[in-house]
Structure formats: structure tokens, C-alpha cells
Amino acid sequence: MSEGLRRDFCLVVPAYNEAPMAEDLVRELREAFERHGLEGEVLVVDDGSTDGTAEKIEAAAEGWDALRVLRHRMNLGKTEALLTAARSTRRTALVLFDADLQHSPDEIPRFLDRMDEGWDIVCGRKIGPYDKQAVSSVYNRLSRRIFRVPVTDLNSMKAFRREILDHLHLRHDWHRFFVVLAHARGHSVTEIDIELLPRRAGESKYSGPWRVVVGVMDLFSVWFLLIFSRKPLLLFGTLGILLILAGMGVGALAIWLRVVHGMGFRPLLTLVLLLETVGVTLFGFGLLAEMVAQVRQELEEIRRRLSP
């Protein structure tokens, strides 16, 4: 591992009601930093905890200048915690680490080693018993099939270059799609195996059937964004043209029935008007969306030029 990365990384630790883990977390992180000669910083983001998590972590970390605690006034989620930490550091690499210590701090240098080989993102693949393994497996399989990402576990410990976040727009709970969005922009991704340890105290904050539904809906939202955000006319224009052609076909049928059989069928005329109106509207919407996409790309280019 290079001396540069050893000094130039930030460990991001989102924490929500993890007071029972505070002392163990700080002690094991500090020991790992000393054992491996790490000189990065640790940003613990207290995400609106109500059990005194921030105070207990600050007390446990007294005298260790590498650790700082950032606070959210309310629970905003893991994505917002990651973004808060990214705005609060200028380190080159970020390592996302859970406060429940289900991954060993001794894994940190392994992630930095792989980044030092030139990778933009290093993902951890959980090895060991996992309560949500079935759900996670389905989710990861869907993600690999839809997005073609070269990793098997998208929602685990990971390390990446901080500058990647400057070019991504992460919505609420989209931290799980960070790798997907970054890979779509050409960033290199690799994966290493990491041991999953039993949770020592408390309960998982990311479980429940509702989260599965939300996760699937978010997955298709990201798919839609990646496929059609840059070429919206591909979607709306295609649908519009199909509806216009369908309207023309129904109109031809109505004329044929009238001329050949002398039948006038008013509902067919109504259907023609509906199909043509909706088709033209969708095509026009696609043209407007193309203009919006062009403006968005120009704004992104301006932001890249102005960024330090």
C-alpha cells in the first residue's frame, strides 16, 4: 500500500442508535490504525441518533485526533451520511464502513491496496452467514443482469475515490446504486472477499419487507434514468410514433368499414382521436425532454470546468 493512500483516505462511518457499539467501535478502529500504520481520518456521521451515540463515541475517542463526529439533526439515511462526510473532507479516497462492526477494521488496508493498483472502486463481497442472504442474492442478481456491473455484492463495505461523488447525483437511499451509477460513467470496479461477522448488539437498521419493495422500485428508477435520461426521445418518441401509427391503422379500418360495408362505427373514430392525440403529445414531450437533457449536460460541463 502506498504511503500516499495510507495518509490520504477518510473512513466514513454512518451511525444511527449505535451507542452499545461506541466503545468497541472506537477501540478497534484505533487499534487497527496503529497496527497497520494508517494515518487517515475517521468521520463518524451520527444520523439523528436518540440514544447518545455521538456523545459516547466522542468520549471513547478522547485524545484520538484522527476521529471527528458529524451530526444530523434527524435521521436522513445512509446516502445523506455519506454525502455529509464527503463534503467534510478533502481526502482522495473514502472507505465506507458500518458502525456495527460486522466487518473487521483490519480489512481497511486490503481495500486501499487494491485502490493503489489503480482501481476507482473496490467492493467487498460478504463471506459468511447472512440473515438477508436470500433477498440480497436476488437483488444483486437483478442488478448484475440489468446493469452489467462486474461485482456480485453491491451493498457492502467499499472504498472509492472521493471525486466520483462530484459527478453523481445520489438521491435518498441510492448509496446501494453508487457502484452502478459510477460504473455507467466509466469508473473501474473490482471486488474482494471480506468476512461477515455476527452483529454484537442492537438490530439492523436496514431490514423489513418494505425496504425490499422500495429497493426494487429504486432499482427500476435507476435503470430508467441510465437508459433514457440522456436520450429521452428514444422512449417518448418511440411510444408516440407507435400510437400515431396505431391511430392511422384504426382510421384506415374505420374508412374501410364505411366504404366497403357501409358501416359507420363512431367508437373507432373516438379511438383514432385518442391515439393520435396521445401519440403527438408523447412525441412533443420527448422533444422537450431532449432539450432539458441538453441543458443538463451543459450545466454538468460548466460545473466540471469550475470545480477545483
Coordinates of C-alpha atoms in Angstrom, one line a residue:
M1 CA 0.0 0.0 0.0
S2 CA 1.4 3.4 -0.9
E3 CA 2.3 6.0 1.7
G4 CA 0.0 8.4 -0.2
L5 CA -3.1 6.4 0.4
R6 CA -2.0 5.5 3.9
R7 CA -2.2 9.2 4.7
D8 CA -4.8 10.3 2.2
F9 CA -8.0 8.4 3.0
C10 CA -11.1 9.0 5.1
L11 CA -13.1 6.3 6.8
V12 CA -16.8 7.2 6.7
V13 CA -18.9 5.5 9.5
P14 CA -22.6 6.2 9.4
A15 CA -24.1 5.6 12.8
Y16 CA -27.7 5.5 13.9
N17 CA -28.5 4.5 17.5
E18 CA -25.3 2.5 17.9
A19 CA -24.5 3.6 21.4
P20 CA -23.9 0.0 22.6
M21 CA -21.2 -0.3 19.9
A22 CA -19.5 3.0 20.6
E23 CA -16.6 1.9 22.8
D24 CA -15.8 -1.2 20.8
L25 CA -16.0 0.7 17.5
V26 CA -13.6 3.4 18.6
R27 CA -11.2 1.0 20.3
E28 CA -11.0 -1.4 17.4
L29 CA -10.6 1.3 14.8
R30 CA -7.8 2.9 16.8
E31 CA -6.0 -0.4 17.2
A32 CA -6.3 -1.2 13.5
F33 CA -4.9 2.3 12.6
E34 CA -2.0 1.8 14.9
R35 CA -1.4 -1.9 13.8
H36 CA -1.3 -1.1 10.1
G37 CA 0.3 2.4 10.3
L38 CA -2.8 4.1 8.9
E39 CA -2.8 7.9 9.0
G40 CA -6.2 8.7 7.5
E41 CA -9.1 10.3 9.3
V42 CA -12.3 8.9 10.6
L43 CA -15.6 10.7 10.2
V44 CA -18.5 9.2 12.2
V45 CA -21.8 10.6 11.0
D46 CA -24.4 10.5 13.7
D47 CA -27.6 10.2 11.7
G48 CA -30.1 11.7 14.2
S49 CA -29.5 9.1 16.9
T50 CA -31.7 9.3 20.0
D51 CA -29.5 7.1 22.3
G52 CA -26.5 9.4 22.8
T53 CA -24.4 7.7 20.1
A54 CA -22.4 10.8 19.2
E55 CA -21.6 11.6 22.9
K56 CA -20.4 8.1 23.6
I57 CA -18.2 8.0 20.5
E58 CA -16.7 11.3 21.3
A59 CA -16.0 10.2 24.9
A60 CA -14.4 7.0 23.7
A61 CA -12.3 8.8 21.1
E62 CA -10.9 11.4 23.6
G63 CA -7.3 12.0 22.7
W64 CA -7.5 10.5 19.2
D65 CA -7.3 13.4 16.9
A66 CA -8.0 11.3 13.8
L67 CA -11.7 10.9 14.6
R68 CA -14.4 13.5 14.3
V69 CA -18.1 13.2 14.8
L70 CA -20.6 14.9 12.4
R71 CA -24.2 15.3 13.3
H72 CA -27.6 15.2 11.5
R73 CA -30.5 16.7 13.4
M74 CA -32.7 14.0 12.2
N75 CA -32.4 10.5 10.6
L76 CA -31.7 11.2 6.9
G77 CA -30.3 7.8 5.8
K78 CA -27.0 6.3 4.8
T79 CA -26.8 8.1 1.5
E80 CA -27.0 11.5 3.2
A81 CA -24.5 10.4 5.8
L82 CA -22.0 9.5 3.0
L83 CA -22.5 12.9 1.3
T84 CA -22.2 14.8 4.5
A85 CA -18.8 13.1 5.2
A86 CA -17.7 13.7 1.6
R87 CA -18.3 17.4 1.9
S88 CA -16.4 17.5 5.1
T89 CA -13.1 16.0 3.9
R90 CA -10.6 16.6 1.1
R91 CA -9.0 13.2 1.3
T92 CA -8.5 11.3 -2.0
A93 CA -10.1 8.0 -1.0
L94 CA -13.3 7.3 1.0
V95 CA -13.9 4.0 2.8
L96 CA -17.5 3.3 3.7
F97 CA -17.6 1.3 7.0
D98 CA -20.6 0.2 9.1
A99 CA -20.7 1.1 12.8
D100 CA -22.0 -2.4 13.8
L101 CA -18.5 -3.9 13.3
Q102 CA -19.8 -6.7 11.1
H103 CA -16.7 -6.2 9.1
S104 CA -13.2 -6.1 10.7
P105 CA -11.3 -2.8 10.6
D106 CA -8.3 -4.9 9.6
E107 CA -10.0 -5.1 6.1
I108 CA -9.3 -1.4 5.5
P109 CA -5.7 -1.8 4.3
R110 CA -6.8 -4.5 1.8
F111 CA -9.2 -2.1 0.2
L112 CA -6.5 0.6 0.0
D113 CA -4.1 -1.9 -1.5
R114 CA -6.4 -2.6 -4.4
M115 CA -7.1 1.1 -4.9
D116 CA -3.4 1.6 -5.1
E117 CA -3.3 -0.8 -8.1
G118 CA -5.4 1.8 -10.0
W119 CA -9.0 0.8 -9.4
D120 CA -11.5 3.6 -8.8
I121 CA -13.9 1.5 -6.7
V122 CA -13.2 -1.6 -4.6
C123 CA -16.3 -3.5 -3.3
G124 CA -16.4 -6.1 -0.6
R125 CA -18.2 -9.4 -1.1
K126 CA -19.6 -10.7 2.1
I127 CA -18.4 -14.2 3.1
G128 CA -20.3 -15.9 6.0
P129 CA -23.8 -16.5 7.4
Y130 CA -26.1 -13.6 6.4
D131 CA -29.7 -13.2 7.7
K132 CA -30.8 -11.4 4.5
Q133 CA -28.8 -13.6 2.1
A134 CA -31.8 -14.7 0.0
V135 CA -33.1 -11.2 -0.5
S136 CA -29.6 -9.8 -1.1
S137 CA -28.8 -12.6 -3.6
V138 CA -32.0 -11.8 -5.7
Y139 CA -31.3 -8.1 -5.6
N140 CA -27.6 -8.5 -6.6
R141 CA -28.5 -10.9 -9.4
L142 CA -31.1 -8.5 -10.8
S143 CA -28.6 -5.6 -10.6
R144 CA -25.9 -7.6 -12.4
R145 CA -28.3 -8.7 -15.2
I146 CA -29.8 -5.2 -15.7
F147 CA -26.7 -3.0 -15.2
R148 CA -23.9 -5.4 -16.2
V149 CA -21.7 -4.5 -13.2
P150 CA -18.7 -6.8 -12.7
V151 CA -19.4 -7.3 -8.9
T152 CA -21.5 -9.8 -7.0
D153 CA -22.3 -7.7 -3.9
L154 CA -23.3 -4.1 -4.3
N155 CA -24.3 -3.3 -0.7
S156 CA -21.3 -4.0 1.5
M157 CA -18.1 -2.3 2.6
K158 CA -16.4 -0.4 -0.2
A159 CA -13.6 2.1 -1.0
F160 CA -13.6 4.6 -3.8
R161 CA -12.2 7.9 -5.0
R162 CA -14.0 10.9 -3.5
E163 CA -14.0 12.8 -6.8
I164 CA -16.5 10.2 -8.1
L165 CA -19.2 11.8 -6.0
D166 CA -18.7 15.1 -7.7
H167 CA -20.2 13.7 -10.9
L168 CA -23.1 11.7 -9.4
H169 CA -26.5 12.8 -8.1
L170 CA -27.4 10.3 -5.3
R171 CA -31.0 10.5 -4.2
H172 CA -32.3 9.2 -0.9
D173 CA -31.2 5.6 -0.2
W174 CA -29.3 5.5 -3.5
H175 CA -26.0 4.6 -1.8
R176 CA -26.7 1.0 -2.9
F177 CA -26.6 2.1 -6.5
F178 CA -23.4 4.1 -6.2
V179 CA -21.4 1.4 -7.9
V180 CA -24.0 1.1 -10.7
L181 CA -24.0 4.8 -11.4
A182 CA -20.3 5.1 -11.2
H183 CA -19.7 2.1 -13.5
A184 CA -22.1 3.6 -16.0
R185 CA -19.8 6.7 -16.1
G186 CA -16.8 4.6 -16.9
H187 CA -15.2 4.2 -13.5
S188 CA -13.3 0.9 -12.9
V189 CA -14.7 -1.5 -10.3
T190 CA -13.2 -4.6 -8.7
E191 CA -14.2 -6.8 -5.8
I192 CA -12.5 -8.6 -2.8
D193 CA -13.9 -11.2 -0.4
I194 CA -14.4 -10.0 3.2
E195 CA -15.6 -11.9 6.3
L196 CA -19.0 -11.0 7.6
L197 CA -19.0 -11.1 11.4
P198 CA -22.1 -11.6 13.7
R199 CA -23.7 -8.4 14.9
R200 CA -22.7 -7.9 18.6
A201 CA -25.5 -5.7 19.8
G202 CA -28.6 -3.9 18.6
E203 CA -30.7 -4.5 15.5
S204 CA -30.1 -3.9 11.8
K205 CA -31.4 -0.5 10.6
Y206 CA -31.8 -1.7 7.1
S207 CA -34.3 -4.6 7.2
G208 CA -38.0 -5.2 6.8
P209 CA -40.3 -6.2 3.9
W210 CA -41.0 -2.5 3.0
R211 CA -37.3 -1.9 2.3
V212 CA -37.4 -4.8 -0.3
V213 CA -40.2 -3.1 -2.1
V214 CA -38.5 0.3 -2.0
G215 CA -35.2 -1.3 -3.2
V216 CA -36.9 -2.9 -6.2
M217 CA -38.6 0.3 -7.2
D218 CA -35.4 2.3 -6.8
L219 CA -33.6 -0.4 -9.0
F220 CA -36.0 0.3 -11.8
S221 CA -35.8 4.0 -11.3
V222 CA -32.1 3.9 -11.7
W223 CA -32.5 1.7 -14.8
F224 CA -34.9 4.2 -16.3
L225 CA -32.5 7.0 -15.5
L226 CA -29.5 5.4 -17.1
I227 CA -31.3 4.2 -20.2
F228 CA -33.4 7.3 -21.0
S229 CA -32.0 10.3 -19.2
R230 CA -29.5 11.1 -22.0
K231 CA -31.9 10.2 -24.9
P232 CA -35.5 10.7 -23.6
L233 CA -36.8 10.9 -27.2
L234 CA -35.8 7.2 -27.6
L235 CA -38.6 6.4 -25.1
F236 CA -41.3 9.0 -25.5
G237 CA -40.7 9.4 -29.3
T238 CA -40.9 5.7 -29.9
L239 CA -44.1 5.4 -27.9
G240 CA -45.6 8.4 -29.6
I241 CA -44.8 7.1 -33.1
L242 CA -46.3 3.7 -32.3
L243 CA -49.5 5.3 -31.0
I244 CA -49.7 7.6 -34.1
L245 CA -49.3 4.6 -36.4
A246 CA -51.9 2.7 -34.4
G247 CA -54.3 5.6 -34.8
M248 CA -53.6 5.6 -38.5
G249 CA -54.3 1.9 -38.7
V250 CA -57.6 2.2 -36.8
G251 CA -58.5 5.2 -39.0
A252 CA -57.9 3.1 -42.1
L253 CA -60.0 0.3 -40.7
A254 CA -62.9 2.8 -40.0
I255 CA -62.7 4.1 -43.6
W256 CA -62.7 0.5 -45.0
L257 CA -65.7 -0.4 -42.9
R258 CA -67.5 2.7 -44.1
V259 CA -66.7 2.4 -47.8
V260 CA -66.9 -1.4 -48.3
H261 CA -69.6 -2.4 -45.8
G262 CA -71.4 1.0 -45.4
M263 CA -70.9 0.7 -41.6
G264 CA -70.2 3.8 -39.5
F265 CA -68.6 2.9 -36.2
R266 CA -68.3 6.1 -34.0
P267 CA -66.2 4.5 -31.2
L268 CA -63.5 3.8 -33.8
L269 CA -63.3 7.5 -34.6
T270 CA -63.1 8.3 -30.9
L271 CA -60.2 5.8 -30.6
V272 CA -58.4 7.3 -33.5
L273 CA -58.6 10.8 -31.9
L274 CA -57.4 9.4 -28.6
L275 CA -54.4 7.5 -30.2
E276 CA -53.4 10.4 -32.4
T277 CA -53.7 13.0 -29.6
V278 CA -51.7 10.9 -27.0
G279 CA -49.1 10.0 -29.7
V280 CA -48.4 13.5 -30.7
T281 CA -48.3 14.6 -27.1
L282 CA -45.8 12.0 -26.2
F283 CA -43.6 12.8 -29.2
G284 CA -43.7 16.5 -28.2
F285 CA -42.9 15.6 -24.6
G286 CA -39.9 13.7 -25.9
L287 CA -38.6 16.7 -27.8
L288 CA -39.0 18.9 -24.7
A289 CA -37.2 16.3 -22.6
E290 CA -34.3 16.2 -25.2
M291 CA -33.9 20.0 -24.7
V292 CA -33.9 19.5 -20.9
A293 CA -31.3 16.8 -21.2
Q294 CA -29.1 19.0 -23.3
V295 CA -29.3 21.8 -20.8
R296 CA -28.5 19.4 -18.0
Q297 CA -25.4 18.2 -19.8
E298 CA -24.2 21.7 -20.5
L299 CA -24.7 22.5 -16.8
E300 CA -22.6 19.4 -15.8
E301 CA -19.9 20.5 -18.2
I302 CA -19.8 24.0 -16.6
R303 CA -19.7 22.5 -13.1
R304 CA -16.8 20.3 -14.1
R305 CA -14.9 23.3 -15.5
L306 CA -15.5 25.3 -12.4
S307 CA -14.6 22.5 -9.9
P308 CA -11.1 22.8 -8.4

